[in-house]
Amino acid sequence: AQSVTQPDIHITVSEGASLELRCNYSYGATPYLFWYVQSPGQGLQLLLKYFSGDTLVQGIKGFEAEFKRSQSSFNLRKPSVHWSDAAEYFCAVASNYGGSQGNLIFGKGTKLSVKP
Amino acid sequence: NAGVTQTPKFQVLKTGQSMTLQCAQDMNHEYMSWYRQDPGMGLRLIHYSVGAGITDQGEVPNGYNVSRSTTEDFPLRLLSAAPSQTSVYFCASSHGDLYEQYFGPGTRLTVT
């Protein structure tokens, strides 16, 4: 069965420090992977996605993610965190309910806190 | 464009009551979905639709009904509310398979 694991429930980093959020997936075929961000009380916004090609993908707000098939991972990175990055981050894989791949299976999320 | 809109933003129900959560999008998206978000659980798919007149179940469909009579609207009906349905509900839409999903702001539902 398809699944997404985000091992870290809560991470705290200092402003200006680098960030890496971990994501591991379980999927039999080629995965289509996403990272979403949710600010408090808000809906979800897409940060970046991987479908194929270059395994390092760039997203909005200075985020990037690297797809590593051998490790079944799709970790999210940012070289220098800003206080406004404090939010909850969700990794997701496109599912195949009913033969369609229009839906997402989400990880449980990683909450990011930023220290001044 | 307003994007994906959801009403109401907040709702409190008593056990056994029914209600409909509204979702509308103005992007002419074929694909629409409902998810629920519970603490520590991420988002889980309830129902989805690949076009007007076509709906299907997701991971957690029990206790919920949907219909899709128009491209724009995708209401979610709670038939007989239970405390286990206390959650935040998100509607999403996209052009289709593997396109970006756009999320609404959510409806926070409490069932007492």
PDB file of N, CA, C and O in Angstrom, chain A residues 19-92:
ATOM      1  N   LEU A  19      17.858  24.075   6.945  1.00  0.00           N
ATOM      2  CA  LEU A  19      16.729  23.218   7.316  1.00  0.00           C
ATOM      3  C   LEU A  19      16.675  22.012   6.393  1.00  0.00           C
ATOM      4  O   LEU A  19      16.890  22.132   5.183  1.00  0.00           O
ATOM      5  N   GLU A  20      16.401  20.857   6.971  1.00  0.00           N
ATOM      6  CA  GLU A  20      16.083  19.687   6.168  1.00  0.00           C
ATOM      7  C   GLU A  20      14.931  18.945   6.828  1.00  0.00           C
ATOM      8  O   GLU A  20      15.033  18.545   7.993  1.00  0.00           O
ATOM      9  N   LEU A  21      13.859  18.755   6.103  1.00  0.00           N
ATOM     10  CA  LEU A  21      12.710  17.993   6.576  1.00  0.00           C
ATOM     11  C   LEU A  21      12.667  16.681   5.810  1.00  0.00           C
ATOM     12  O   LEU A  21      12.717  16.668   4.582  1.00  0.00           O
ATOM     13  N   ARG A  22      12.535  15.601   6.558  1.00  0.00           N
ATOM     14  CA  ARG A  22      12.629  14.279   5.952  1.00  0.00           C
ATOM     15  C   ARG A  22      11.280  13.741   5.510  1.00  0.00           C
ATOM     16  O   ARG A  22      10.256  13.978   6.163  1.00  0.00           O
ATOM     17  N   CYS A  23      11.312  12.995   4.411  1.00  0.00           N
ATOM     18  CA  CYS A  23      10.115  12.351   3.887  1.00  0.00           C
ATOM     19  C   CYS A  23      10.526  11.039   3.230  1.00  0.00           C
ATOM     20  O   CYS A  23      11.418  11.018   2.385  1.00  0.00           O
ATOM     21  N   ASN A  24       9.874   9.963   3.612  1.00  0.00           N
ATOM     22  CA  ASN A  24      10.074   8.670   2.965  1.00  0.00           C
ATOM     23  C   ASN A  24       8.727   8.180   2.440  1.00  0.00           C
ATOM     24  O   ASN A  24       7.693   8.373   3.074  1.00  0.00           O
ATOM     25  N   TYR A  25       8.757   7.539   1.291  1.00  0.00           N
ATOM     26  CA  TYR A  25       7.514   7.082   0.686  1.00  0.00           C
ATOM     27  C   TYR A  25       7.594   5.597   0.405  1.00  0.00           C
ATOM     28  O   TYR A  25       8.674   5.013   0.310  1.00  0.00           O
ATOM     29  N   SER A  26       6.424   5.021   0.275  1.00  0.00           N
ATOM     30  CA  SER A  26       6.308   3.632  -0.150  1.00  0.00           C
ATOM     31  C   SER A  26       5.348   3.609  -1.324  1.00  0.00           C
ATOM     32  O   SER A  26       4.183   3.989  -1.179  1.00  0.00           O
ATOM     33  N   TYR A  27       5.872   3.212  -2.484  1.00  0.00           N
ATOM     34  CA  TYR A  27       5.044   3.233  -3.695  1.00  0.00           C
ATOM     35  C   TYR A  27       5.677   2.300  -4.703  1.00  0.00           C
ATOM     36  O   TYR A  27       6.872   2.366  -4.933  1.00  0.00           O
ATOM     37  N   GLY A  28       4.881   1.432  -5.320  1.00  0.00           N
ATOM     38  CA  GLY A  28       5.432   0.410  -6.187  1.00  0.00           C
ATOM     39  C   GLY A  28       5.971   0.918  -7.509  1.00  0.00           C
ATOM     40  O   GLY A  28       6.942   0.399  -8.042  1.00  0.00           O
ATOM     41  N   ALA A  29       5.348   1.949  -8.041  1.00  0.00           N
ATOM     42  CA  ALA A  29       5.748   2.443  -9.358  1.00  0.00           C
ATOM     43  C   ALA A  29       6.495   3.755  -9.193  1.00  0.00           C
ATOM     44  O   ALA A  29       6.936   4.104  -8.102  1.00  0.00           O
ATOM     45  N   THR A  30       6.647   4.479 -10.279  1.00  0.00           N
ATOM     46  CA  THR A  30       7.298   5.786 -10.205  1.00  0.00           C
ATOM     47  C   THR A  30       6.436   6.731  -9.373  1.00  0.00           C
ATOM     48  O   THR A  30       5.274   6.949  -9.701  1.00  0.00           O
ATOM     49  N   PRO A  31       7.004   7.274  -8.318  1.00  0.00           N
ATOM     50  CA  PRO A  31       6.183   8.151  -7.466  1.00  0.00           C
ATOM     51  C   PRO A  31       6.129   9.565  -8.016  1.00  0.00           C
ATOM     52  O   PRO A  31       7.061  10.042  -8.649  1.00  0.00           O
ATOM     53  N   TYR A  32       5.007  10.195  -7.781  1.00  0.00           N
ATOM     54  CA  TYR A  32       4.864  11.613  -8.056  1.00  0.00           C
ATOM     55  C   TYR A  32       4.726  12.291  -6.690  1.00  0.00           C
ATOM     56  O   TYR A  32       3.777  12.025  -5.967  1.00  0.00           O
ATOM     57  N   LEU A  33       5.680  13.146  -6.361  1.00  0.00           N
ATOM     58  CA  LEU A  33       5.857  13.613  -4.988  1.00  0.00           C
ATOM     59  C   LEU A  33       5.656  15.116  -4.871  1.00  0.00           C
ATOM     60  O   LEU A  33       5.991  15.876  -5.792  1.00  0.00           O
ATOM     61  N   PHE A  34       5.157  15.513  -3.728  1.00  0.00           N
ATOM     62  CA  PHE A  34       4.819  16.911  -3.479  1.00  0.00           C
ATOM     63  C   PHE A  34       5.226  17.296  -2.059  1.00  0.00           C
ATOM     64  O   PHE A  34       5.241  16.467  -1.154  1.00  0.00           O
ATOM     65  N   TRP A  35       5.512  18.575  -1.897  1.00  0.00           N
ATOM     66  CA  TRP A  35       5.612  19.183  -0.574  1.00  0.00           C
ATOM     67  C   TRP A  35       4.638  20.355  -0.521  1.00  0.00           C
ATOM     68  O   TRP A  35       4.623  21.206  -1.401  1.00  0.00           O
ATOM     69  N   TYR A  36       3.817  20.354   0.559  1.00  0.00           N
ATOM     70  CA  TYR A  36       2.885  21.439   0.816  1.00  0.00           C
ATOM     71  C   TYR A  36       3.236  22.088   2.155  1.00  0.00           C
ATOM     72  O   TYR A  36       3.763  21.433   3.054  1.00  0.00           O
ATOM     73  N   VAL A  37       2.877  23.368   2.287  1.00  0.00           N
ATOM     74  CA  VAL A  37       3.056  24.077   3.539  1.00  0.00           C
ATOM     75  C   VAL A  37       1.703  24.605   3.997  1.00  0.00           C
ATOM     76  O   VAL A  37       0.873  25.018   3.178  1.00  0.00           O
ATOM     77  N   GLN A  38       1.491  24.539   5.309  1.00  0.00           N
ATOM     78  CA  GLN A  38       0.252  25.044   5.895  1.00  0.00           C
ATOM     79  C   GLN A  38       0.591  26.003   7.023  1.00  0.00           C
ATOM     80  O   GLN A  38       1.118  25.589   8.057  1.00  0.00           O
ATOM     81  N   SER A  39       0.288  27.276   6.820  1.00  0.00           N
ATOM     82  CA  SER A  39       0.443  28.251   7.889  1.00  0.00           C
ATOM     83  C   SER A  39      -0.746  28.125   8.837  1.00  0.00           C
ATOM     84  O   SER A  39      -1.810  27.646   8.442  1.00  0.00           O
ATOM     85  N   PRO A  40      -0.577  28.543  10.088  1.00  0.00           N
ATOM     86  CA  PRO A  40      -1.645  28.364  11.085  1.00  0.00           C
ATOM     87  C   PRO A  40      -2.980  28.915  10.616  1.00  0.00           C
ATOM     88  O   PRO A  40      -3.079  30.048  10.164  1.00  0.00           O
ATOM     89  N   GLY A  41      -4.010  28.078  10.711  1.00  0.00           N
ATOM     90  CA  GLY A  41      -5.362  28.496  10.351  1.00  0.00           C
ATOM     91  C   GLY A  41      -5.611  28.652   8.866  1.00  0.00           C
ATOM     92  O   GLY A  41      -6.660  29.169   8.469  1.00  0.00           O
ATOM     93  N   GLN A  42      -4.667  28.191   8.054  1.00  0.00           N
ATOM     94  CA  GLN A  42      -4.789  28.364   6.605  1.00  0.00           C
ATOM     95  C   GLN A  42      -4.932  27.029   5.896  1.00  0.00           C
ATOM     96  O   GLN A  42      -4.743  25.960   6.495  1.00  0.00           O
ATOM     97  N   GLY A  43      -5.222  27.121   4.601  1.00  0.00           N
ATOM     98  CA  GLY A  43      -5.207  25.926   3.763  1.00  0.00           C
ATOM     99  C   GLY A  43      -3.779  25.568   3.387  1.00  0.00           C
ATOM    100  O   GLY A  43      -2.819  26.121   3.913  1.00  0.00           O
ATOM    101  N   LEU A  44      -3.641  24.639   2.468  1.00  0.00           N
ATOM    102  CA  LEU A  44      -2.322  24.169   2.061  1.00  0.00           C
ATOM    103  C   LEU A  44      -1.880  24.842   0.773  1.00  0.00           C
ATOM    104  O   LEU A  44      -2.680  25.063  -0.140  1.00  0.00           O
ATOM    105  N   GLN A  45      -0.592  25.128   0.711  1.00  0.00           N
ATOM    106  CA  GLN A  45      -0.006  25.738  -0.478  1.00  0.00           C
ATOM    107  C   GLN A  45       1.104  24.841  -1.004  1.00  0.00           C
ATOM    108  O   GLN A  45       1.953  24.374  -0.227  1.00  0.00           O
ATOM    109  N   LEU A  46       1.144  24.632  -2.308  1.00  0.00           N
ATOM    110  CA  LEU A  46       2.164  23.797  -2.908  1.00  0.00           C
ATOM    111  C   LEU A  46       3.509  24.504  -2.904  1.00  0.00           C
ATOM    112  O   LEU A  46       3.629  25.639  -3.374  1.00  0.00           O
ATOM    113  N   LEU A  47       4.543  23.822  -2.378  1.00  0.00           N
ATOM    114  CA  LEU A  47       5.904  24.353  -2.411  1.00  0.00           C
ATOM    115  C   LEU A  47       6.648  23.887  -3.660  1.00  0.00           C
ATOM    116  O   LEU A  47       7.330  24.677  -4.316  1.00  0.00           O
ATOM    117  N   LEU A  48       6.544  22.602  -3.949  1.00  0.00           N
ATOM    118  CA  LEU A  48       7.236  22.041  -5.110  1.00  0.00           C
ATOM    119  C   LEU A  48       6.719  20.639  -5.375  1.00  0.00           C
ATOM    120  O   LEU A  48       6.009  20.068  -4.550  1.00  0.00           O
ATOM    121  N   LYS A  49       7.102  20.120  -6.542  1.00  0.00           N
ATOM    122  CA  LYS A  49       6.657  18.781  -6.915  1.00  0.00           C
ATOM    123  C   LYS A  49       7.723  18.106  -7.770  1.00  0.00           C
ATOM    124  O   LYS A  49       8.521  18.785  -8.431  1.00  0.00           O
ATOM    125  N   TYR A  50       7.730  16.780  -7.726  1.00  0.00           N
ATOM    126  CA  TYR A  50       8.618  15.995  -8.553  1.00  0.00           C
ATOM    127  C   TYR A  50       7.797  14.985  -9.338  1.00  0.00           C
ATOM    128  O   TYR A  50       7.063  14.186  -8.756  1.00  0.00           O
ATOM    129  N   PHE A  51       7.961  15.026 -10.660  1.00  0.00           N
ATOM    130  CA  PHE A  51       7.303  14.029 -11.505  1.00  0.00           C
ATOM    131  C   PHE A  51       8.334  13.138 -12.186  1.00  0.00           C
ATOM    132  O   PHE A  51       8.171  11.936 -12.271  1.00  0.00           O
ATOM    133  N   SER A  52       9.379  13.742 -12.737  1.00  0.00           N
ATOM    134  CA  SER A  52      10.415  12.989 -13.441  1.00  0.00           C
ATOM    135  C   SER A  52      11.562  13.947 -13.729  1.00  0.00           C
ATOM    136  O   SER A  52      11.481  15.136 -13.437  1.00  0.00           O
ATOM    137  N   GLY A  53      12.648  13.404 -14.308  1.00  0.00           N
ATOM    138  CA  GLY A  53      13.748  14.258 -14.727  1.00  0.00           C
ATOM    139  C   GLY A  53      14.709  14.558 -13.594  1.00  0.00           C
ATOM    140  O   GLY A  53      15.008  13.689 -12.770  1.00  0.00           O
ATOM    141  N   ASP A  54      15.193  15.785 -13.572  1.00  0.00           N
ATOM    142  CA  ASP A  54      16.188  16.193 -12.586  1.00  0.00           C
ATOM    143  C   ASP A  54      15.692  15.874 -11.177  1.00  0.00           C
ATOM    144  O   ASP A  54      14.583  16.263 -10.792  1.00  0.00           O
ATOM    145  N   THR A  55      16.526  15.203 -10.414  1.00  0.00           N
ATOM    146  CA  THR A  55      16.087  14.758  -9.077  1.00  0.00           C
ATOM    147  C   THR A  55      16.128  15.874  -8.049  1.00  0.00           C
ATOM    148  O   THR A  55      15.630  15.702  -6.939  1.00  0.00           O
ATOM    149  N   LEU A  56      16.731  16.995  -8.380  1.00  0.00           N
ATOM    150  CA  LEU A  56      16.734  18.151  -7.485  1.00  0.00           C
ATOM    151  C   LEU A  56      15.739  19.163  -8.055  1.00  0.00           C
ATOM    152  O   LEU A  56      15.933  19.665  -9.150  1.00  0.00           O
ATOM    153  N   VAL A  57      14.691  19.426  -7.295  1.00  0.00           N
ATOM    154  CA  VAL A  57      13.658  20.327  -7.786  1.00  0.00           C
ATOM    155  C   VAL A  57      13.616  21.588  -6.935  1.00  0.00           C
ATOM    156  O   VAL A  57      13.792  21.538  -5.713  1.00  0.00           O
ATOM    157  N   GLN A  58      13.385  22.684  -7.608  1.00  0.00           N
ATOM    158  CA  GLN A  58      13.301  23.970  -6.926  1.00  0.00           C
ATOM    159  C   GLN A  58      11.834  24.354  -6.757  1.00  0.00           C
ATOM    160  O   GLN A  58      10.988  24.064  -7.603  1.00  0.00           O
ATOM    161  N   GLY A  59      11.561  25.016  -5.657  1.00  0.00           N
ATOM    162  CA  GLY A  59      10.204  25.438  -5.402  1.00  0.00           C
ATOM    163  C   GLY A  59      10.125  26.907  -5.059  1.00  0.00           C
ATOM    164  O   GLY A  59      11.065  27.662  -5.266  1.00  0.00           O
ATOM    165  N   ILE A  60       8.986  27.263  -4.505  1.00  0.00           N
ATOM    166  CA  ILE A  60       8.791  28.653  -4.114  1.00  0.00           C
ATOM    167  C   ILE A  60       9.425  28.915  -2.755  1.00  0.00           C
ATOM    168  O   ILE A  60       9.784  27.971  -2.025  1.00  0.00           O
ATOM    169  N   LYS A  61       9.599  30.166  -2.427  1.00  0.00           N
ATOM    170  CA  LYS A  61      10.089  30.614  -1.116  1.00  0.00           C
ATOM    171  C   LYS A  61      11.491  30.089  -0.805  1.00  0.00           C
ATOM    172  O   LYS A  61      11.868  29.992   0.374  1.00  0.00           O
ATOM    173  N   GLY A  62      12.268  29.752  -1.824  1.00  0.00           N
ATOM    174  CA  GLY A  62      13.651  29.318  -1.613  1.00  0.00           C
ATOM    175  C   GLY A  62      13.821  27.872  -1.208  1.00  0.00           C
ATOM    176  O   GLY A  62      14.917  27.455  -0.833  1.00  0.00           O
ATOM    177  N   PHE A  63      12.770  27.077  -1.287  1.00  0.00           N
ATOM    178  CA  PHE A  63      12.850  25.669  -0.929  1.00  0.00           C
ATOM    179  C   PHE A  63      13.287  24.819  -2.123  1.00  0.00           C
ATOM    180  O   PHE A  63      13.025  25.159  -3.270  1.00  0.00           O
ATOM    181  N   GLU A  64      13.930  23.709  -1.811  1.00  0.00           N
ATOM    182  CA  GLU A  64      14.268  22.707  -2.807  1.00  0.00           C
ATOM    183  C   GLU A  64      14.097  21.331  -2.188  1.00  0.00           C
ATOM    184  O   GLU A  64      14.034  21.186  -0.955  1.00  0.00           O
ATOM    185  N   ALA A  65      13.975  20.318  -3.030  1.00  0.00           N
ATOM    186  CA  ALA A  65      13.858  18.950  -2.542  1.00  0.00           C
ATOM    187  C   ALA A  65      14.612  18.031  -3.488  1.00  0.00           C
ATOM    188  O   ALA A  65      14.704  18.294  -4.687  1.00  0.00           O
ATOM    189  N   GLU A  66      15.139  16.958  -2.927  1.00  0.00           N
ATOM    190  CA  GLU A  66      15.888  16.001  -3.717  1.00  0.00           C
ATOM    191  C   GLU A  66      15.232  14.636  -3.662  1.00  0.00           C
ATOM    192  O   GLU A  66      14.990  14.096  -2.573  1.00  0.00           O
ATOM    193  N   PHE A  67      14.957  14.079  -4.799  1.00  0.00           N
ATOM    194  CA  PHE A  67      14.370  12.747  -4.922  1.00  0.00           C
ATOM    195  C   PHE A  67      15.504  11.726  -4.975  1.00  0.00           C
ATOM    196  O   PHE A  67      16.389  11.817  -5.830  1.00  0.00           O
ATOM    197  N   LYS A  68      15.477  10.755  -4.069  1.00  0.00           N
ATOM    198  CA  LYS A  68      16.470   9.683  -4.062  1.00  0.00           C
ATOM    199  C   LYS A  68      15.712   8.355  -4.096  1.00  0.00           C
ATOM    200  O   LYS A  68      15.205   7.883  -3.066  1.00  0.00           O
ATOM    201  N   ARG A  69      15.684   7.759  -5.277  1.00  0.00           N
ATOM    202  CA  ARG A  69      14.933   6.520  -5.440  1.00  0.00           C
ATOM    203  C   ARG A  69      15.503   5.406  -4.578  1.00  0.00           C
ATOM    204  O   ARG A  69      14.754   4.624  -3.985  1.00  0.00           O
ATOM    205  N   SER A  70      16.829   5.341  -4.474  1.00  0.00           N
ATOM    206  CA  SER A  70      17.463   4.249  -3.730  1.00  0.00           C
ATOM    207  C   SER A  70      17.105   4.296  -2.248  1.00  0.00           C
ATOM    208  O   SER A  70      17.104   3.267  -1.568  1.00  0.00           O
ATOM    209  N   GLN A  71      16.799   5.487  -1.754  1.00  0.00           N
ATOM    210  CA  GLN A  71      16.450   5.640  -0.343  1.00  0.00           C
ATOM    211  C   GLN A  71      14.952   5.876  -0.143  1.00  0.00           C
ATOM    212  O   GLN A  71      14.505   6.078   0.992  1.00  0.00           O
ATOM    213  N   SER A  72      14.189   5.873  -1.219  1.00  0.00           N
ATOM    214  CA  SER A  72      12.747   6.169  -1.155  1.00  0.00           C
ATOM    215  C   SER A  72      12.497   7.449  -0.361  1.00  0.00           C
ATOM    216  O   SER A  72      11.629   7.504   0.520  1.00  0.00           O
ATOM    217  N   SER A  73      13.285   8.467  -0.695  1.00  0.00           N
ATOM    218  CA  SER A  73      13.174   9.697   0.078  1.00  0.00           C
ATOM    219  C   SER A  73      12.956  10.901  -0.825  1.00  0.00           C
ATOM    220  O   SER A  73      13.297  10.890  -2.009  1.00  0.00           O
ATOM    221  N   PHE A  74      12.395  11.915  -0.232  1.00  0.00           N
ATOM    222  CA  PHE A  74      12.145  13.187  -0.936  1.00  0.00           C
ATOM    223  C   PHE A  74      12.224  14.282   0.119  1.00  0.00           C
ATOM    224  O   PHE A  74      11.238  14.859   0.554  1.00  0.00           O
ATOM    225  N   ASN A  75      13.446  14.584   0.538  1.00  0.00           N
ATOM    226  CA  ASN A  75      13.662  15.525   1.641  1.00  0.00           C
ATOM    227  C   ASN A  75      13.622  16.968   1.165  1.00  0.00           C
ATOM    228  O   ASN A  75      14.135  17.308   0.097  1.00  0.00           O
ATOM    229  N   LEU A  76      13.047  17.788   1.989  1.00  0.00           N
ATOM    230  CA  LEU A  76      12.893  19.218   1.701  1.00  0.00           C
ATOM    231  C   LEU A  76      14.006  19.989   2.383  1.00  0.00           C
ATOM    232  O   LEU A  76      14.303  19.736   3.559  1.00  0.00           O
ATOM    233  N   ARG A  77      14.586  20.966   1.679  1.00  0.00           N
ATOM    234  CA  ARG A  77      15.707  21.719   2.247  1.00  0.00           C
ATOM    235  C   ARG A  77      15.526  23.207   1.987  1.00  0.00           C
ATOM    236  O   ARG A  77      14.881  23.626   1.013  1.00  0.00           O
ATOM    237  N   LYS A  78      16.143  23.966   2.889  1.00  0.00           N
ATOM    238  CA  LYS A  78      16.250  25.408   2.687  1.00  0.00           C
ATOM    239  C   LYS A  78      17.549  25.862   3.330  1.00  0.00           C
ATOM    240  O   LYS A  78      17.817  25.508   4.490  1.00  0.00           O
ATOM    241  N   PRO A  79      18.385  26.621   2.637  1.00  0.00           N
ATOM    242  CA  PRO A  79      19.707  26.966   3.167  1.00  0.00           C
ATOM    243  C   PRO A  79      19.663  27.936   4.341  1.00  0.00           C
ATOM    244  O   PRO A  79      20.528  27.878   5.215  1.00  0.00           O
ATOM    245  N   SER A  80      18.661  28.804   4.385  1.00  0.00           N
ATOM    246  CA  SER A  80      18.609  29.801   5.454  1.00  0.00           C
ATOM    247  C   SER A  80      17.138  30.067   5.787  1.00  0.00           C
ATOM    248  O   SER A  80      16.403  30.628   4.987  1.00  0.00           O
ATOM    249  N   VAL A  81      16.753  29.686   6.980  1.00  0.00           N
ATOM    250  CA  VAL A  81      15.349  29.769   7.376  1.00  0.00           C
ATOM    251  C   VAL A  81      15.003  31.173   7.873  1.00  0.00           C
ATOM    252  O   VAL A  81      15.786  31.813   8.585  1.00  0.00           O
ATOM    253  N   HIS A  82      13.829  31.615   7.495  1.00  0.00           N
ATOM    254  CA  HIS A  82      13.292  32.903   7.939  1.00  0.00           C
ATOM    255  C   HIS A  82      12.175  32.650   8.938  1.00  0.00           C
ATOM    256  O   HIS A  82      11.512  31.611   8.899  1.00  0.00           O
ATOM    257  N   TRP A  83      11.910  33.622   9.810  1.00  0.00           N
ATOM    258  CA  TRP A  83      10.877  33.431  10.831  1.00  0.00           C
ATOM    259  C   TRP A  83       9.527  33.124  10.189  1.00  0.00           C
ATOM    260  O   TRP A  83       8.700  32.387  10.754  1.00  0.00           O
ATOM    261  N   SER A  84       9.298  33.652   8.992  1.00  0.00           N
ATOM    262  CA  SER A  84       8.013  33.438   8.326  1.00  0.00           C
ATOM    263  C   SER A  84       7.851  32.007   7.808  1.00  0.00           C
ATOM    264  O   SER A  84       6.766  31.639   7.333  1.00  0.00           O
ATOM    265  N   ASP A  85       8.912  31.202   7.875  1.00  0.00           N
ATOM    266  CA  ASP A  85       8.810  29.803   7.449  1.00  0.00           C
ATOM    267  C   ASP A  85       8.161  28.914   8.504  1.00  0.00           C
ATOM    268  O   ASP A  85       7.878  27.739   8.234  1.00  0.00           O
ATOM    269  N   ALA A  86       7.951  29.458   9.702  1.00  0.00           N
ATOM    270  CA  ALA A  86       7.301  28.668  10.750  1.00  0.00           C
ATOM    271  C   ALA A  86       5.909  28.260  10.287  1.00  0.00           C
ATOM    272  O   ALA A  86       5.071  29.111   9.974  1.00  0.00           O
ATOM    273  N   ALA A  87       5.678  26.956  10.224  1.00  0.00           N
ATOM    274  CA  ALA A  87       4.441  26.428   9.654  1.00  0.00           C
ATOM    275  C   ALA A  87       4.491  24.916   9.797  1.00  0.00           C
ATOM    276  O   ALA A  87       5.430  24.348  10.354  1.00  0.00           O
ATOM    277  N   GLU A  88       3.475  24.250   9.256  1.00  0.00           N
ATOM    278  CA  GLU A  88       3.504  22.801   9.196  1.00  0.00           C
ATOM    279  C   GLU A  88       3.710  22.380   7.748  1.00  0.00           C
ATOM    280  O   GLU A  88       3.110  22.948   6.842  1.00  0.00           O
ATOM    281  N   TYR A  89       4.568  21.384   7.557  1.00  0.00           N
ATOM    282  CA  TYR A  89       4.955  20.960   6.226  1.00  0.00           C
ATOM    283  C   TYR A  89       4.510  19.515   6.001  1.00  0.00           C
ATOM    284  O   TYR A  89       4.734  18.645   6.852  1.00  0.00           O
ATOM    285  N   PHE A  90       3.905  19.308   4.846  1.00  0.00           N
ATOM    286  CA  PHE A  90       3.379  17.992   4.513  1.00  0.00           C
ATOM    287  C   PHE A  90       4.012  17.489   3.221  1.00  0.00           C
ATOM    288  O   PHE A  90       4.016  18.189   2.205  1.00  0.00           O
ATOM    289  N   CYS A  91       4.485  16.259   3.286  1.00  0.00           N
ATOM    290  CA  CYS A  91       4.938  15.544   2.105  1.00  0.00           C
ATOM    291  C   CYS A  91       3.780  14.685   1.605  1.00  0.00           C
ATOM    292  O   CYS A  91       2.988  14.168   2.424  1.00  0.00           O
ATOM    293  N   ALA A  92       3.645  14.536   0.299  1.00  0.00           N
ATOM    294  CA  ALA A  92       2.526  13.766  -0.241  1.00  0.00           C
ATOM    295  C   ALA A  92       2.960  13.045  -1.513  1.00  0.00           C
ATOM    296  O   ALA A  92       3.865  13.489  -2.213  1.00  0.00           O
TER     297      ALA A  92
END
